[in-house]
Coordinates of C-alpha atoms in Angstrom, one line a residue:
M1 CA -18.5 -14.5 17.1
Y2 CA -19.6 -12.8 13.8
K3 CA -19.6 -13.7 10.1
V4 CA -18.3 -11.5 7.3
D5 CA -20.1 -12.0 4.0
H6 CA -19.7 -10.8 0.4
F7 CA -21.3 -7.7 -1.0
I8 CA -22.4 -8.0 -4.7
N9 CA -24.6 -5.6 -6.7
G10 CA -25.7 -3.6 -3.7
K11 CA -26.7 -6.6 -1.5
S12 CA -25.2 -8.9 1.1
S13 CA -24.3 -12.3 -0.3
S14 CA -23.8 -15.4 1.9
E15 CA -23.0 -17.9 -0.8
S16 CA -19.9 -19.9 0.1
N17 CA -18.7 -23.5 0.4
K18 CA -16.0 -22.7 3.0
T19 CA -15.0 -20.2 5.6
S20 CA -11.8 -18.8 7.1
K21 CA -11.4 -18.0 10.8
I22 CA -10.8 -14.4 12.0
Y23 CA -8.5 -14.0 15.1
N24 CA -7.8 -11.2 17.5
P25 CA -4.0 -11.1 17.4
S26 CA -3.7 -9.6 20.9
Y27 CA -5.2 -12.8 22.5
G28 CA -4.8 -15.3 19.7
T29 CA -8.5 -16.1 20.0
E30 CA -11.1 -16.7 17.3
I31 CA -13.6 -13.8 17.0
G32 CA -15.3 -14.5 13.8
E33 CA -15.3 -16.1 10.4
V34 CA -15.2 -14.8 6.8
L35 CA -16.9 -16.5 3.8
C36 CA -14.6 -17.6 1.0
A37 CA -15.9 -17.1 -2.5
T38 CA -16.1 -19.8 -5.2
N39 CA -15.3 -18.8 -8.7
E40 CA -19.0 -18.6 -9.4
I41 CA -19.5 -16.0 -6.7
A42 CA -16.5 -14.0 -7.9
D43 CA -17.9 -14.2 -11.4
K44 CA -21.2 -12.7 -10.2
A45 CA -19.3 -9.8 -8.7
V46 CA -17.5 -9.2 -12.0
E47 CA -20.7 -9.2 -13.9
S48 CA -22.3 -6.8 -11.4
A49 CA -19.3 -4.4 -11.7
Y50 CA -19.2 -4.8 -15.5
E51 CA -22.9 -4.0 -16.0
A52 CA -22.7 -1.0 -13.5
S53 CA -19.7 0.4 -15.4
K54 CA -21.8 1.1 -18.5
A55 CA -23.7 3.9 -16.7
W56 CA -21.1 4.9 -14.1
S57 CA -18.4 5.5 -16.6
K58 CA -20.6 8.2 -18.2
T59 CA -21.2 10.2 -15.0
G60 CA -19.4 13.5 -14.6
L61 CA -16.3 14.2 -12.6
I62 CA -18.0 16.7 -10.4
Y63 CA -20.9 14.3 -9.6
R64 CA -18.4 11.6 -8.7
S65 CA -16.3 14.1 -6.6
E66 CA -19.4 15.1 -4.6
L67 CA -20.2 11.5 -3.9
I68 CA -16.6 11.0 -2.6
L69 CA -17.2 13.9 -0.2
K70 CA -20.5 12.3 1.0
F71 CA -18.7 9.1 1.6
R72 CA -15.9 10.9 3.4
Q73 CA -18.3 12.4 5.9
N74 CA -20.0 9.1 6.5
V75 CA -16.7 7.5 7.1
I76 CA -16.0 10.1 9.8
N77 CA -19.4 9.4 11.2
R78 CA -18.5 5.7 11.6
S79 CA -15.0 6.3 12.7
K80 CA -15.3 4.6 16.1
E81 CA -16.6 1.4 14.5
I82 CA -13.8 1.5 11.9
I83 CA -11.1 2.1 14.5
D84 CA -12.4 -0.7 16.8
L85 CA -12.2 -3.1 13.9
G86 CA -8.6 -2.1 13.2
I87 CA -7.8 -2.8 16.8
S88 CA -9.6 -6.2 17.1
E89 CA -8.7 -7.7 13.7
A90 CA -5.4 -6.2 12.8
G91 CA -4.0 -5.9 16.4
K92 CA -3.4 -2.2 16.0
T93 CA -2.9 0.1 18.9
R94 CA -5.6 2.8 19.2
P95 CA -3.3 5.7 18.2
D96 CA -2.1 3.7 15.2
A97 CA -5.6 2.9 14.1
E98 CA -6.7 6.5 14.6
A99 CA -3.7 7.8 12.6
E100 CA -4.5 5.4 9.8
L101 CA -8.1 6.6 9.6
D102 CA -6.8 10.2 9.6
R103 CA -4.7 9.4 6.6
A104 CA -7.6 7.7 4.9
V105 CA -9.8 10.8 5.4
Q106 CA -7.0 13.0 4.0
A107 CA -6.8 10.7 1.0
L108 CA -10.5 11.2 0.3
T109 CA -10.1 15.0 0.6
H110 CA -7.4 14.8 -2.1
I111 CA -9.3 12.3 -4.3
A112 CA -12.4 14.5 -4.3
G113 CA -10.4 17.2 -6.0
V114 CA -9.7 14.9 -9.0
Q115 CA -10.5 17.6 -11.5
H116 CA -7.3 19.4 -10.4
F117 CA -5.0 16.4 -11.3
Y118 CA -6.9 14.9 -14.2
P119 CA -4.6 15.8 -17.1
S120 CA -5.9 16.3 -20.6
H121 CA -3.4 17.6 -23.2
Y122 CA -4.6 19.7 -26.1
S123 CA -2.6 21.1 -28.9
Q124 CA -4.2 23.6 -31.3
N125 CA -3.3 24.0 -35.0
V126 CA -0.4 21.6 -34.8
A127 CA -0.3 21.3 -38.6
G128 CA -2.6 22.6 -41.4
G129 CA -5.6 23.4 -39.2
I130 CA -5.3 20.1 -37.3
D131 CA -6.0 20.1 -33.6
I132 CA -5.0 17.1 -31.4
A133 CA -6.4 16.3 -27.9
D134 CA -5.6 13.4 -25.6
L135 CA -8.9 12.1 -24.2
R136 CA -9.0 10.2 -20.9
F137 CA -11.4 7.3 -20.1
P138 CA -11.9 4.9 -17.2
I139 CA -10.4 1.5 -17.8
G140 CA -13.5 -0.5 -16.6
V141 CA -13.6 -3.0 -13.8
I142 CA -10.8 -2.7 -11.2
V143 CA -10.0 -5.2 -8.5
G144 CA -8.3 -4.0 -5.3
V145 CA -6.4 -6.4 -3.2
G146 CA -5.1 -4.9 0.1
P147 CA -2.7 -6.1 2.7
F148 CA -3.5 -7.0 6.3
N149 CA -1.5 -4.2 7.8
F150 CA -3.6 -1.3 6.5
P151 CA -7.2 -2.5 6.4
I152 CA -8.6 1.0 6.9
L153 CA -6.5 3.1 4.4
I154 CA -5.7 0.8 1.4
P155 CA -9.2 -0.4 0.5
L156 CA -10.5 3.1 0.8
L157 CA -7.6 4.5 -1.4
H158 CA -8.1 1.9 -4.1
S159 CA -11.9 2.1 -4.2
A160 CA -12.1 5.9 -4.1
M161 CA -9.5 6.3 -6.9
A162 CA -11.2 3.7 -9.0
L163 CA -14.7 5.2 -8.5
V164 CA -13.8 8.9 -8.9
T165 CA -12.1 8.1 -12.3
G166 CA -15.3 6.4 -13.5
N167 CA -14.4 2.7 -12.9
T168 CA -16.3 0.2 -10.9
Y169 CA -14.6 -1.7 -8.2
I170 CA -14.3 -5.2 -6.6
G171 CA -12.5 -5.3 -3.2
K172 CA -10.7 -8.5 -2.1
P173 CA -9.5 -7.7 1.4
S174 CA -7.0 -9.9 3.4
E175 CA -8.9 -12.7 4.9
K176 CA -7.3 -11.8 8.2
V177 CA -8.9 -8.3 8.3
P178 CA -12.0 -8.4 6.1
S179 CA -14.5 -6.4 8.2
V180 CA -13.5 -2.8 7.3
S181 CA -13.8 -3.4 3.6
R182 CA -17.2 -4.9 4.1
L183 CA -18.3 -2.0 6.3
Y184 CA -17.2 0.4 3.5
A185 CA -19.7 -1.3 1.2
D186 CA -22.5 -0.3 3.6
I187 CA -21.1 3.2 3.8
W188 CA -20.8 3.6 0.0
K189 CA -24.4 2.5 -0.4
E190 CA -25.5 4.9 2.3
S191 CA -23.7 7.7 0.5
G192 CA -25.7 7.1 -2.7
L193 CA -23.3 5.0 -4.8
P194 CA -25.3 3.0 -7.4
D195 CA -25.5 -0.8 -7.0
G196 CA -22.7 -2.8 -8.6
C197 CA -20.2 0.0 -8.5
Y198 CA -18.6 -1.3 -5.2
N199 CA -18.4 -5.0 -4.5
V200 CA -16.6 -7.1 -2.0
V201 CA -15.5 -10.7 -2.6
N202 CA -13.7 -12.5 0.2
G203 CA -11.3 -15.3 -0.6
D204 CA -7.6 -16.3 -1.0
K205 CA -4.9 -16.4 -3.6
E206 CA -7.0 -18.5 -6.0
T207 CA -9.8 -15.9 -5.9
V208 CA -7.3 -13.2 -6.8
E209 CA -5.9 -15.2 -9.7
F210 CA -9.4 -16.0 -11.0
L211 CA -10.2 -12.3 -11.0
V212 CA -7.0 -11.3 -12.8
R213 CA -7.7 -13.9 -15.5
H214 CA -11.4 -12.8 -15.9
E215 CA -12.0 -11.3 -19.4
K216 CA -14.2 -8.6 -17.9
V217 CA -11.6 -7.4 -15.3
D218 CA -9.5 -4.6 -16.6
G219 CA -7.2 -3.7 -13.7
L220 CA -5.7 -5.0 -10.5
A221 CA -4.4 -2.7 -7.7
F222 CA -2.3 -4.9 -5.4
I223 CA -0.2 -4.3 -2.3
G224 CA 1.5 -7.3 -0.6
S225 CA 4.6 -9.4 -0.8
T226 CA 7.2 -9.1 -3.6
A227 CA 6.7 -12.7 -4.6
A228 CA 2.9 -12.3 -5.0
A229 CA 3.3 -8.9 -6.7
K230 CA 5.7 -10.3 -9.3
S231 CA 3.5 -13.3 -9.9
L232 CA 0.4 -11.2 -10.4
K233 CA 2.2 -8.8 -12.7
M234 CA 3.2 -11.6 -14.9
L235 CA -0.3 -13.1 -14.8
G236 CA -1.7 -9.7 -15.8
V237 CA 0.6 -9.5 -18.8
E238 CA -0.5 -12.9 -19.9
H239 CA -4.2 -12.0 -19.7
N240 CA -3.9 -8.3 -20.8
T241 CA -5.0 -7.1 -17.4
K242 CA -3.5 -3.9 -16.2
V243 CA -1.7 -4.5 -13.0
Q244 CA -0.2 -2.1 -10.4
A245 CA 1.6 -4.4 -8.0
L246 CA 3.5 -3.0 -5.0
G247 CA 5.7 -5.4 -3.1
G248 CA 7.9 -5.7 -0.1
A249 CA 10.6 -3.6 1.5
K250 CA 13.9 -3.5 3.4
N251 CA 14.2 0.2 4.3
H252 CA 17.6 1.4 5.3
M253 CA 18.3 4.4 7.6
I254 CA 21.8 5.7 7.2
V255 CA 23.2 7.7 10.1
L256 CA 26.2 9.9 9.4
P257 CA 28.8 10.9 12.0
D258 CA 27.5 14.5 12.2
A259 CA 23.9 13.5 12.9
D260 CA 22.3 14.2 16.3
L261 CA 22.5 10.7 17.8
D262 CA 19.6 11.1 20.3
M263 CA 17.3 12.2 17.5
S264 CA 18.5 9.4 15.3
A265 CA 18.0 6.8 18.1
D266 CA 14.5 8.1 18.7
A267 CA 13.7 7.9 15.0
A268 CA 15.1 4.4 14.6
V269 CA 13.1 3.0 17.6
S270 CA 9.9 4.8 16.4
A271 CA 10.2 3.8 12.8
S272 CA 11.3 0.2 13.5
F273 CA 8.9 -0.9 16.2
G274 CA 5.8 1.2 15.5
A275 CA 2.9 -1.1 14.4
A276 CA 5.1 -4.0 15.5
G277 CA 7.3 -3.4 12.4
Q278 CA 4.4 -4.3 10.1
R279 CA 4.7 -1.3 7.8
C280 CA 6.1 -1.3 4.2
M281 CA 7.8 1.9 5.2
A282 CA 9.2 0.7 8.5
V283 CA 12.9 1.1 9.1
S284 CA 14.3 -2.4 9.3
V285 CA 18.1 -1.6 8.8
V286 CA 20.1 1.1 10.5
V287 CA 23.5 1.7 8.8
A288 CA 25.8 3.6 11.2
V289 CA 28.8 5.3 9.5
G290 CA 32.1 5.7 11.1
D291 CA 32.9 5.7 14.8
I292 CA 29.4 6.6 16.0
A293 CA 28.2 3.0 15.8
D294 CA 28.7 1.9 19.4
E295 CA 27.2 5.0 20.8
L296 CA 24.2 4.9 18.5
L297 CA 23.7 1.2 19.2
D298 CA 23.7 1.9 23.0
K299 CA 21.2 4.8 22.6
I300 CA 18.8 2.6 20.6
K301 CA 19.2 -0.3 23.1
E302 CA 18.5 1.9 26.1
R303 CA 15.2 3.1 24.7
M304 CA 13.8 -0.3 24.0
P305 CA 12.9 -1.5 27.5
N306 CA 10.6 1.6 27.9
L307 CA 8.3 0.4 25.1
V308 CA 5.0 -0.7 26.6
M309 CA 4.0 -4.0 24.9
G310 CA 0.6 -5.5 25.4
V311 CA -2.9 -6.1 24.1
T312 CA -4.2 -3.3 22.0
D313 CA -7.5 -2.7 23.7
D314 CA -5.4 -1.3 26.5
D315 CA -4.8 2.4 25.7
K316 CA -1.4 2.4 27.4
T317 CA 0.0 -0.1 24.9
Q318 CA 2.6 1.2 22.4
L319 CA 3.7 -2.1 20.8
G320 CA 1.0 -4.6 19.9
P321 CA 1.1 -8.1 18.4
V322 CA 2.0 -9.3 14.9
I323 CA -0.9 -10.4 12.8
S324 CA -0.9 -14.2 13.4
P325 CA 0.8 -17.2 15.0
E326 CA 2.3 -18.1 11.6
N327 CA 3.9 -14.7 11.3
K328 CA 5.2 -14.9 14.8
D329 CA 6.8 -18.2 14.1
R330 CA 8.3 -16.9 10.9
I331 CA 9.8 -13.9 12.7
Y332 CA 11.2 -16.1 15.5
S333 CA 12.9 -18.2 12.8
F334 CA 14.8 -15.2 11.5
I335 CA 15.9 -14.3 15.0
D336 CA 17.1 -17.9 15.5
S337 CA 19.3 -17.5 12.4
A338 CA 21.0 -14.3 13.5
E339 CA 23.8 -15.7 15.7
P340 CA 24.6 -18.8 13.6
D341 CA 25.0 -16.4 10.6
G342 CA 27.6 -14.4 12.5
A343 CA 25.4 -11.5 13.9
T344 CA 25.1 -10.4 17.5
L345 CA 21.8 -10.6 19.3
V346 CA 21.9 -7.4 21.4
V347 CA 18.3 -7.5 22.5
D348 CA 16.3 -10.7 22.2
G349 CA 12.7 -9.6 22.2
R350 CA 11.5 -13.2 22.6
I351 CA 12.4 -13.0 26.3
R352 CA 9.6 -10.5 26.7
S353 CA 7.1 -11.9 24.3
N354 CA 7.4 -15.6 25.4
S355 CA 5.5 -14.8 28.6
L356 CA 2.5 -13.3 26.8
E357 CA -0.6 -14.9 25.2
G358 CA -1.4 -13.9 21.7
C359 CA 0.8 -13.2 18.7
F360 CA 3.6 -11.1 20.3
V361 CA 7.2 -10.6 19.3
G362 CA 9.2 -8.4 21.6
P363 CA 11.4 -5.6 20.1
T364 CA 14.6 -7.1 18.9
L365 CA 18.0 -5.5 18.0
I366 CA 20.7 -7.4 16.1
D367 CA 24.2 -6.0 15.6
N368 CA 27.0 -6.8 13.1
V369 CA 24.5 -7.7 10.4
K370 CA 25.9 -8.0 6.9
P371 CA 24.5 -8.6 3.4
G372 CA 23.9 -12.2 2.8
M373 CA 22.5 -13.0 6.2
A374 CA 18.9 -14.1 6.4
V375 CA 17.9 -11.2 8.7
Y376 CA 19.3 -8.8 6.1
E377 CA 18.1 -10.2 2.8
N378 CA 14.5 -10.9 3.8
E379 CA 11.6 -8.7 4.6
I380 CA 10.9 -9.9 8.2
F381 CA 7.8 -7.7 8.7
G382 CA 8.1 -7.6 12.5
P383 CA 9.7 -5.6 15.3
V384 CA 13.3 -6.7 14.4
L385 CA 16.0 -4.0 13.7
S386 CA 19.2 -4.9 12.0
F387 CA 22.3 -2.8 12.8
V388 CA 24.9 -2.5 10.1
R389 CA 28.3 -0.9 10.5
A390 CA 29.9 1.0 7.6
K391 CA 33.3 2.8 7.6
T392 CA 32.4 5.4 5.1
Y393 CA 29.5 7.1 3.3
D394 CA 30.4 5.3 0.1
E395 CA 30.4 1.9 1.8
A396 CA 27.0 2.7 3.4
M397 CA 25.6 3.6 0.0
K398 CA 27.0 0.5 -1.7
I399 CA 25.3 -1.6 1.0
T400 CA 22.0 0.2 0.7
N401 CA 21.8 0.4 -3.1
S402 CA 22.8 -3.2 -3.5
N403 CA 19.8 -4.5 -1.7
N404 CA 17.1 -5.9 -3.9
F405 CA 14.3 -3.8 -2.4
G406 CA 13.8 -0.1 -3.0
N407 CA 10.7 1.0 -1.3
G408 CA 12.0 3.7 1.1
A409 CA 15.2 5.0 2.7
A410 CA 16.3 7.7 5.2
L411 CA 19.4 9.7 5.9
F412 CA 20.2 11.4 9.2
T413 CA 22.8 14.2 8.8
R414 CA 23.3 18.0 9.3
D415 CA 25.3 18.3 6.1
G416 CA 23.1 19.8 3.3
G417 CA 25.7 19.0 0.6
V418 CA 25.9 15.3 1.5
A419 CA 22.1 15.2 1.8
K420 CA 21.7 16.5 -1.7
K421 CA 24.2 14.0 -3.0
W422 CA 22.4 11.2 -1.2
S423 CA 18.9 12.2 -2.4
D424 CA 20.3 12.0 -6.0
E425 CA 22.0 8.7 -5.6
I426 CA 19.7 6.6 -3.3
Q427 CA 17.8 3.9 -5.2
A428 CA 14.4 4.0 -3.6
G429 CA 11.0 5.4 -4.4
S430 CA 10.2 7.4 -1.2
V431 CA 13.2 8.9 0.7
G432 CA 13.6 11.2 3.7
I433 CA 16.3 13.4 5.0
N434 CA 15.9 13.4 8.8
V435 CA 12.5 11.9 8.2
P436 CA 12.5 8.2 9.1
I437 CA 9.2 7.2 7.5
P438 CA 9.0 9.4 4.4
L439 CA 5.4 8.6 3.4
P440 CA 4.4 11.6 1.3
T441 CA 1.0 13.4 1.3
Y442 CA -1.4 12.4 -1.5
A443 CA -0.4 15.2 -3.9
H444 CA 3.0 13.5 -4.2
S445 CA 4.0 10.1 -5.6
F446 CA 4.3 7.0 -3.5
G447 CA 5.7 3.7 -4.8
G448 CA 8.9 1.7 -4.7
W449 CA 11.8 0.9 -7.0
K450 CA 13.4 -2.4 -7.9
D451 CA 11.8 -5.5 -6.3
S452 CA 9.5 -3.3 -4.2
A453 CA 7.2 -2.5 -7.2
F454 CA 6.1 -4.1 -10.4
S455 CA 4.3 -1.2 -11.9
E456 CA 4.7 1.7 -14.3
T457 CA 2.6 3.9 -12.1
K458 CA 2.6 5.0 -8.5
G459 CA 0.2 3.9 -5.7
F460 CA -0.9 7.5 -5.3
G461 CA 0.2 10.9 -6.4
P462 CA 0.0 12.5 -9.9
S463 CA 1.0 9.4 -11.9
A464 CA -1.6 7.2 -10.2
I465 CA -4.2 8.6 -12.6
E466 CA -2.4 6.8 -15.4
F467 CA -3.3 3.4 -13.8
Y468 CA -7.0 4.1 -13.3
T469 CA -7.5 5.6 -16.8
K470 CA -6.5 5.1 -20.4
T471 CA -6.1 7.7 -23.2
K472 CA -6.9 8.0 -26.9
S473 CA -5.7 10.8 -29.1
L474 CA -8.2 12.7 -31.2
S475 CA -7.1 14.6 -34.3
T476 CA -9.6 17.0 -35.9
R477 CA -9.6 19.1 -39.0
W478 CA -12.3 21.1 -40.8
P479 CA -10.9 21.7 -44.3
D480 CA -12.5 23.4 -47.3
P481 CA -13.9 20.6 -49.5
A482 CA -12.7 22.5 -52.5
D483 CA -9.1 21.7 -51.4
S484 CA -9.7 18.0 -51.1
K485 CA -7.6 15.6 -53.3
V486 CA -6.2 12.1 -53.3
D487 CA -2.7 11.8 -51.7
L488 CA -1.1 8.5 -51.0
G489 CA 2.0 9.9 -49.4
F490 CA 2.8 9.7 -45.7
P491 CA 1.1 12.6 -43.9
R492 CA 3.4 15.7 -43.7
N493 CA 3.3 18.8 -41.5
D494 CA 4.3 21.3 -44.1
N495 CA 1.9 24.0 -43.1

């Protein structure tokens, strides 16, 4: 048993009036507890970050970039500890935790090159000897709220982007997986980050809302459910806090009749059941077009029994648990609703998972799913794949684009012309042609459309800099005093 505390102004803080239990999802057993912050504790973190921002915001880009590289190396040095926490708290398989850490390190590599994607527009002699420049500044104190499913990557991505652009940071990790964020605090300090620039406050929904309302908090970077994302965006507007809120998903994979069905089946199984379906970019709906549906369904079904499900401290495991008993029960309830709603339960994963301890849901395949059914309309966030049948490409597109979510989508085909048409018409933020999980590299934009995002900026990529900074335009002119005169007219650009 261990206890996860707060980290404020460069020091551990154990102030709390309550705690929350931490469980190992593979076994369903309690392994630790995390302190829950009061508003007073959260306020101390804000004051710490606010005071630190006065000096940190004036440091140079190159200095901050070099510190990111030091942090990156120290993260690599502590990789075993980070990966083990991802396995024990988040229920990740070892390959999944290792891959998440790899992506996190790649993110740091990209972020350290901030001077290459830190735009500053300058126009010389736009009118009468006037030069205009857009100057970029950090916004101030940023709060990062990460989801339980990426405890290694998201806190690192949020904090590194905030710090490299001159902001200070307060992390509020999911109470289910708090340890990696707290470990990052020690690594940042070891790397030479000044006290107060990175803080960790553990807590719940009320803690997040308190921070968004705080007059000295300038921004919130959030990833979680659509309901929470929308609520926090509205709260941010009310309190003039800049909010980047990324929400849920229901990613569709359309398979056309000309596609390679074995490759499509491999992709569907991999993208649906990897990480127990707990990815915002997981494929949760396969839309089969035309007369390939039965064959594709059989190919997906025949691959499912070969998935090795079990505890994630066993290196042979491919499919681990979902995060908690509550999530397991919620997923079971959606499976319960399938047949009464008119769908066909082809593979009931509960038959496999009912015999296991821990928070397991076996891989499940549901055929004849239609819009309006509970399994279709909701983000289940588990290893449940819905199979939808469409007669034509146009019908498949109508189904997909009518869904309220728009995080990701995929198309499997050999027809370049159709693929180009699809890429233009699909209503989602990250899309892939013969790529089932089209998560881009960090030089490109990531973020959803429709109810998958409540933000004017992307989670990463070129436009992310717009969230972490603000601009002012500077107009300068050095005229001859002899030409000065009073002129009450609206400024003109005659010369």
